[in-house]
């Protein structure tokens, strides 16, 4: 999941501290560029330099968590996310990233609590709502999952992952025709190989399971 970079402005005294703060912000800003390119190794190099300068910068730890999560180092992602949450002010972004780390480690109940905390801060935060949808889908509580995914679908631009999960949840609930019609309508709006492949699978399933 994509995470938003937060730059925290601190009041400091003395030119040395001001210079240090500026370098931390620069490292985070440059790291974000590498994150957007998918170059997590270079991003981590910069972010590690940032926490060497300021070990209590929650933004740096938050972005370190993002990088580790992206490369599959989920325990390290969790540890960095926990540091971000403990060091910073309450942030829906950091709690949502904490939830992602828990979820990827299989700790789905802890993930749910982190997503809920994020939604207490911002009830409309996309990635926390998405996380809750994923949680209920993993628990096979598809109707509740759909509540979250339809919320995102109706209040945001088209997101392929959201569309995919809506179709998937409807399929798991036995609404195969509804899933097919939904995907066909969405593919009239957006080009997506992933959605096309899912539609083909559902059409094949319908054809082989029709009396």
mmCIF file of C-alpha atoms in Angstrom:
data_model
loop_
_atom_site.group_PDB
_atom_site.id
_atom_site.type_symbol
_atom_site.label_atom_id
_atom_site.label_comp_id
_atom_site.label_asym_id
_atom_site.label_seq_id
_atom_site.Cartn_x
_atom_site.Cartn_y
_atom_site.Cartn_z
ATOM 1 C CA UNK A 1 0.000 0.000 0.000
ATOM 2 C CA UNK A 2 1.183 3.475 -0.807
ATOM 3 C CA UNK A 3 1.957 5.692 2.156
ATOM 4 C CA UNK A 4 1.960 9.455 2.337
ATOM 5 C CA UNK A 5 5.086 11.222 3.510
ATOM 6 C CA UNK A 6 4.614 13.538 6.475
ATOM 7 C CA UNK A 7 7.178 16.223 7.090
ATOM 8 C CA UNK A 8 7.242 17.310 10.727
ATOM 9 C CA UNK A 9 8.431 20.805 11.526
ATOM 10 C CA UNK A 10 10.134 21.124 14.896
ATOM 11 C CA UNK A 11 11.193 24.321 16.632
ATOM 12 C CA UNK A 12 14.926 24.150 17.231
ATOM 13 C CA UNK A 13 17.499 26.464 18.693
ATOM 14 C CA UNK A 14 20.926 26.908 17.178
ATOM 15 C CA UNK A 15 22.214 26.670 13.648
ATOM 16 C CA UNK A 16 23.583 23.133 14.096
ATOM 17 C CA UNK A 17 20.209 21.689 15.085
ATOM 18 C CA UNK A 18 18.459 23.579 12.306
ATOM 19 C CA UNK A 19 20.915 22.093 9.816
ATOM 20 C CA UNK A 20 20.312 18.590 11.147
ATOM 21 C CA UNK A 21 16.574 18.967 10.847
ATOM 22 C CA UNK A 22 16.883 20.135 7.261
ATOM 23 C CA UNK A 23 19.031 17.127 6.342
ATOM 24 C CA UNK A 24 16.498 14.705 7.863
ATOM 25 C CA UNK A 25 13.728 16.281 5.814
ATOM 26 C CA UNK A 26 15.884 16.165 2.687
ATOM 27 C CA UNK A 27 16.646 12.475 3.180
ATOM 28 C CA UNK A 28 12.932 11.735 3.580
ATOM 29 C CA UNK A 29 12.002 13.801 0.554
ATOM 30 C CA UNK A 30 14.627 12.084 -1.604
ATOM 31 C CA UNK A 31 13.661 8.671 -0.223
ATOM 32 C CA UNK A 32 10.058 9.265 -1.278
ATOM 33 C CA UNK A 33 11.234 9.708 -4.863
ATOM 34 C CA UNK A 34 12.933 6.319 -4.752
ATOM 35 C CA UNK A 35 9.859 4.755 -3.122
ATOM 36 C CA UNK A 36 7.699 5.994 -5.974
ATOM 37 C CA UNK A 37 10.156 4.378 -8.419
ATOM 38 C CA UNK A 38 10.110 1.118 -6.466
ATOM 39 C CA UNK A 39 13.784 1.441 -5.509
ATOM 40 C CA UNK A 40 13.440 0.541 -1.855
ATOM 41 C CA UNK A 41 17.119 -0.203 -1.311
ATOM 42 C CA UNK A 42 18.153 3.360 -2.115
ATOM 43 C CA UNK A 43 15.218 4.694 -0.128
ATOM 44 C CA UNK A 44 16.294 2.683 2.911
ATOM 45 C CA UNK A 45 19.859 3.950 2.592
ATOM 46 C CA UNK A 46 18.600 7.525 2.842
ATOM 47 C CA UNK A 47 16.127 6.805 5.608
ATOM 48 C CA UNK A 48 18.741 5.029 7.707
ATOM 49 C CA UNK A 49 20.897 8.114 7.388
ATOM 50 C CA UNK A 50 17.925 10.185 8.558
ATOM 51 C CA UNK A 51 17.439 8.149 11.741
ATOM 52 C CA UNK A 52 21.165 8.269 12.434
ATOM 53 C CA UNK A 53 20.794 12.048 12.543
ATOM 54 C CA UNK A 54 17.503 12.018 14.452
ATOM 55 C CA UNK A 55 16.537 8.627 15.943
ATOM 56 C CA UNK A 56 13.240 10.067 17.190
ATOM 57 C CA UNK A 57 11.896 11.235 13.836
ATOM 58 C CA UNK A 58 8.629 9.329 13.406
ATOM 59 C CA UNK A 59 8.330 10.208 9.726
ATOM 60 C CA UNK A 60 11.591 8.438 8.955
ATOM 61 C CA UNK A 61 10.538 5.324 10.861
ATOM 62 C CA UNK A 62 7.149 5.355 9.135
ATOM 63 C CA UNK A 63 8.807 5.390 5.730
ATOM 64 C CA UNK A 64 11.308 2.730 6.777
ATOM 65 C CA UNK A 65 8.309 0.550 7.668
ATOM 66 C CA UNK A 66 6.862 1.142 4.202
ATOM 67 C CA UNK A 67 10.101 0.052 2.531
ATOM 68 C CA UNK A 68 10.511 -3.095 4.602
ATOM 69 C CA UNK A 69 6.886 -4.036 4.007
ATOM 70 C CA UNK A 70 7.358 -3.605 0.257
ATOM 71 C CA UNK A 71 10.349 -5.969 0.157
ATOM 72 C CA UNK A 72 8.739 -8.602 2.381
ATOM 73 C CA UNK A 73 10.691 -7.914 5.577
ATOM 74 C CA UNK A 74 7.522 -7.838 7.637
ATOM 75 C CA UNK A 75 9.010 -8.148 11.120
ATOM 76 C CA UNK A 76 11.342 -5.230 10.431
ATOM 77 C CA UNK A 77 8.381 -3.333 8.985
ATOM 78 C CA UNK A 78 6.436 -3.936 12.197
ATOM 79 C CA UNK A 79 9.301 -2.786 14.425
ATOM 80 C CA UNK A 80 9.734 0.408 12.416
ATOM 81 C CA UNK A 81 5.973 1.073 12.401
ATOM 82 C CA UNK A 82 5.814 0.622 16.165
ATOM 83 C CA UNK A 83 8.617 3.148 16.595
ATOM 84 C CA UNK A 84 6.795 5.619 14.351
ATOM 85 C CA UNK A 85 3.561 5.299 16.338
ATOM 86 C CA UNK A 86 5.340 5.538 19.703
ATOM 87 C CA UNK A 87 7.421 8.569 18.720
ATOM 88 C CA UNK A 88 4.917 10.663 16.809
ATOM 89 C CA UNK A 89 1.627 12.352 17.479
ATOM 90 C CA UNK A 90 -1.442 10.276 16.630
ATOM 91 C CA UNK A 91 -1.514 9.823 12.864
ATOM 92 C CA UNK A 92 -3.959 7.850 10.739
ATOM 93 C CA UNK A 93 -1.121 7.189 8.288
ATOM 94 C CA UNK A 94 1.189 5.659 10.872
ATOM 95 C CA UNK A 95 -1.537 3.556 12.496
ATOM 96 C CA UNK A 96 -2.640 2.307 9.084
ATOM 97 C CA UNK A 97 0.933 1.341 8.213
ATOM 98 C CA UNK A 98 1.173 -0.415 11.572
ATOM 99 C CA UNK A 99 -1.937 -2.345 10.617
ATOM 100 C CA UNK A 100 -0.367 -3.341 7.299
ATOM 101 C CA UNK A 101 2.703 -4.693 9.061
ATOM 102 C CA UNK A 102 0.608 -6.711 11.515
ATOM 103 C CA UNK A 103 -1.558 -8.045 8.706
ATOM 104 C CA UNK A 104 1.399 -9.158 6.609
ATOM 105 C CA UNK A 105 2.716 -11.074 9.623
ATOM 106 C CA UNK A 106 -0.640 -12.828 9.975
ATOM 107 C CA UNK A 107 -1.645 -10.928 13.132
ATOM 108 C CA UNK A 108 -5.006 -9.928 11.720
ATOM 109 C CA UNK A 109 -6.682 -8.951 14.989
ATOM 110 C CA UNK A 110 -3.843 -6.569 15.862
ATOM 111 C CA UNK A 111 -4.092 -5.222 12.314
ATOM 112 C CA UNK A 112 -7.813 -4.585 12.774
ATOM 113 C CA UNK A 113 -7.189 -2.637 15.985
ATOM 114 C CA UNK A 114 -4.573 -0.478 14.251
ATOM 115 C CA UNK A 115 -6.918 0.242 11.318
ATOM 116 C CA UNK A 116 -9.711 1.118 13.737
ATOM 117 C CA UNK A 117 -7.377 3.500 15.544
ATOM 118 C CA UNK A 118 -6.541 5.139 12.227
ATOM 119 C CA UNK A 119 -10.255 5.550 11.482
ATOM 120 C CA UNK A 120 -10.827 7.155 14.887
ATOM 121 C CA UNK A 121 -8.419 9.855 13.742
ATOM 122 C CA UNK A 122 -9.760 10.127 10.184
ATOM 123 C CA UNK A 123 -12.965 8.222 9.418
ATOM 124 C CA UNK A 124 -12.426 8.620 5.658
ATOM 125 C CA UNK A 125 -8.803 7.540 5.430
ATOM 126 C CA UNK A 126 -8.604 5.375 2.305
ATOM 127 C CA UNK A 127 -5.953 2.895 3.378
ATOM 128 C CA UNK A 128 -7.489 2.213 6.775
ATOM 129 C CA UNK A 129 -10.886 1.562 5.162
ATOM 130 C CA UNK A 130 -9.172 -0.660 2.616
ATOM 131 C CA UNK A 131 -7.378 -2.501 5.401
ATOM 132 C CA UNK A 132 -10.673 -3.150 7.172
ATOM 133 C CA UNK A 133 -12.119 -4.541 3.950
ATOM 134 C CA UNK A 134 -9.139 -6.857 3.577
ATOM 135 C CA UNK A 135 -9.502 -7.915 7.214
ATOM 136 C CA UNK A 136 -13.139 -8.969 6.836
ATOM 137 C CA UNK A 137 -12.390 -10.647 3.512
ATOM 138 C CA UNK A 138 -9.627 -12.688 5.184
ATOM 139 C CA UNK A 139 -12.122 -13.640 7.917
ATOM 140 C CA UNK A 140 -14.559 -14.715 5.166
ATOM 141 C CA UNK A 141 -17.075 -12.139 6.383
ATOM 142 C CA UNK A 142 -17.707 -10.924 2.867
ATOM 143 C CA UNK A 143 -20.797 -8.829 3.475
ATOM 144 C CA UNK A 144 -18.942 -6.682 6.007
ATOM 145 C CA UNK A 145 -15.950 -6.516 3.680
ATOM 146 C CA UNK A 146 -18.207 -5.224 0.912
ATOM 147 C CA UNK A 147 -19.456 -2.416 3.146
ATOM 148 C CA UNK A 148 -15.912 -1.040 3.259
ATOM 149 C CA UNK A 149 -15.078 -1.688 -0.383
ATOM 150 C CA UNK A 150 -18.309 -0.119 -1.665
ATOM 151 C CA UNK A 151 -17.636 2.893 0.581
ATOM 152 C CA UNK A 152 -14.275 3.331 -1.141
ATOM 153 C CA UNK A 153 -15.735 2.649 -4.580
ATOM 154 C CA UNK A 154 -18.482 5.225 -4.210
ATOM 155 C CA UNK A 155 -16.350 7.992 -2.718
ATOM 156 C CA UNK A 156 -13.084 7.775 -4.655
ATOM 157 C CA UNK A 157 -11.705 7.493 -8.160
ATOM 158 C CA UNK A 158 -11.685 4.009 -9.668
ATOM 159 C CA UNK A 159 -9.173 1.777 -7.913
ATOM 160 C CA UNK A 160 -8.450 -1.580 -9.543
ATOM 161 C CA UNK A 161 -7.795 -3.312 -6.218
ATOM 162 C CA UNK A 162 -11.099 -2.111 -4.781
ATOM 163 C CA UNK A 163 -12.972 -3.243 -7.909
ATOM 164 C CA UNK A 164 -11.217 -6.620 -7.765
ATOM 165 C CA UNK A 165 -12.210 -7.176 -4.139
ATOM 166 C CA UNK A 166 -15.823 -6.191 -4.777
ATOM 167 C CA UNK A 167 -16.011 -8.765 -7.548
ATOM 168 C CA UNK A 168 -14.215 -11.358 -5.422
ATOM 169 C CA UNK A 169 -16.450 -10.881 -2.377
ATOM 170 C CA UNK A 170 -19.595 -11.093 -4.478
ATOM 171 C CA UNK A 171 -18.284 -14.289 -6.083
ATOM 172 C CA UNK A 172 -17.571 -15.810 -2.656
ATOM 173 C CA UNK A 173 -21.127 -14.943 -1.614
ATOM 174 C CA UNK A 174 -22.463 -16.820 -4.651
ATOM 175 C CA UNK A 175 -23.278 -13.719 -6.692
ATOM 176 C CA UNK A 176 -21.307 -14.779 -9.772
ATOM 177 C CA UNK A 177 -23.523 -13.022 -12.303
ATOM 178 C CA UNK A 178 -23.375 -9.803 -10.289
ATOM 179 C CA UNK A 179 -19.572 -10.040 -10.178
ATOM 180 C CA UNK A 180 -19.393 -10.549 -13.941
ATOM 181 C CA UNK A 181 -21.720 -7.660 -14.741
ATOM 182 C CA UNK A 182 -19.846 -5.396 -12.317
ATOM 183 C CA UNK A 183 -16.483 -6.190 -13.911
ATOM 184 C CA UNK A 184 -17.847 -5.727 -17.420
ATOM 185 C CA UNK A 185 -19.163 -2.291 -16.475
ATOM 186 C CA UNK A 186 -15.875 -1.285 -14.873
ATOM 187 C CA UNK A 187 -13.836 -2.453 -17.862
ATOM 188 C CA UNK A 188 -15.856 -0.022 -19.971
ATOM 189 C CA UNK A 189 -14.345 2.724 -17.796
ATOM 190 C CA UNK A 190 -10.791 1.558 -17.220
ATOM 191 C CA UNK A 191 -8.256 -0.677 -18.946
ATOM 192 C CA UNK A 192 -6.867 -3.369 -16.641
ATOM 193 C CA UNK A 193 -5.267 -6.675 -17.564
ATOM 194 C CA UNK A 194 -5.828 -7.885 -14.014
ATOM 195 C CA UNK A 195 -9.574 -7.217 -14.166
ATOM 196 C CA UNK A 196 -9.800 -8.765 -17.633
ATOM 197 C CA UNK A 197 -8.159 -11.944 -16.348
ATOM 198 C CA UNK A 198 -10.510 -12.058 -13.362
ATOM 199 C CA UNK A 199 -13.491 -11.611 -15.671
ATOM 200 C CA UNK A 200 -12.304 -14.506 -17.851
ATOM 201 C CA UNK A 201 -12.034 -16.753 -14.800
ATOM 202 C CA UNK A 202 -15.521 -15.842 -13.637
ATOM 203 C CA UNK A 203 -16.996 -16.410 -17.091
ATOM 204 C CA UNK A 204 -15.322 -19.818 -17.233
ATOM 205 C CA UNK A 205 -16.612 -20.629 -13.759
ATOM 206 C CA UNK A 206 -20.151 -19.625 -14.713
ATOM 207 C CA UNK A 207 -20.044 -21.684 -17.923
ATOM 208 C CA UNK A 208 -18.767 -24.807 -16.162
ATOM 209 C CA UNK A 209 -21.189 -24.541 -13.227
ATOM 210 C CA UNK A 210 -24.403 -23.858 -15.163
ATOM 211 C CA UNK A 211 -26.876 -26.694 -15.278
#
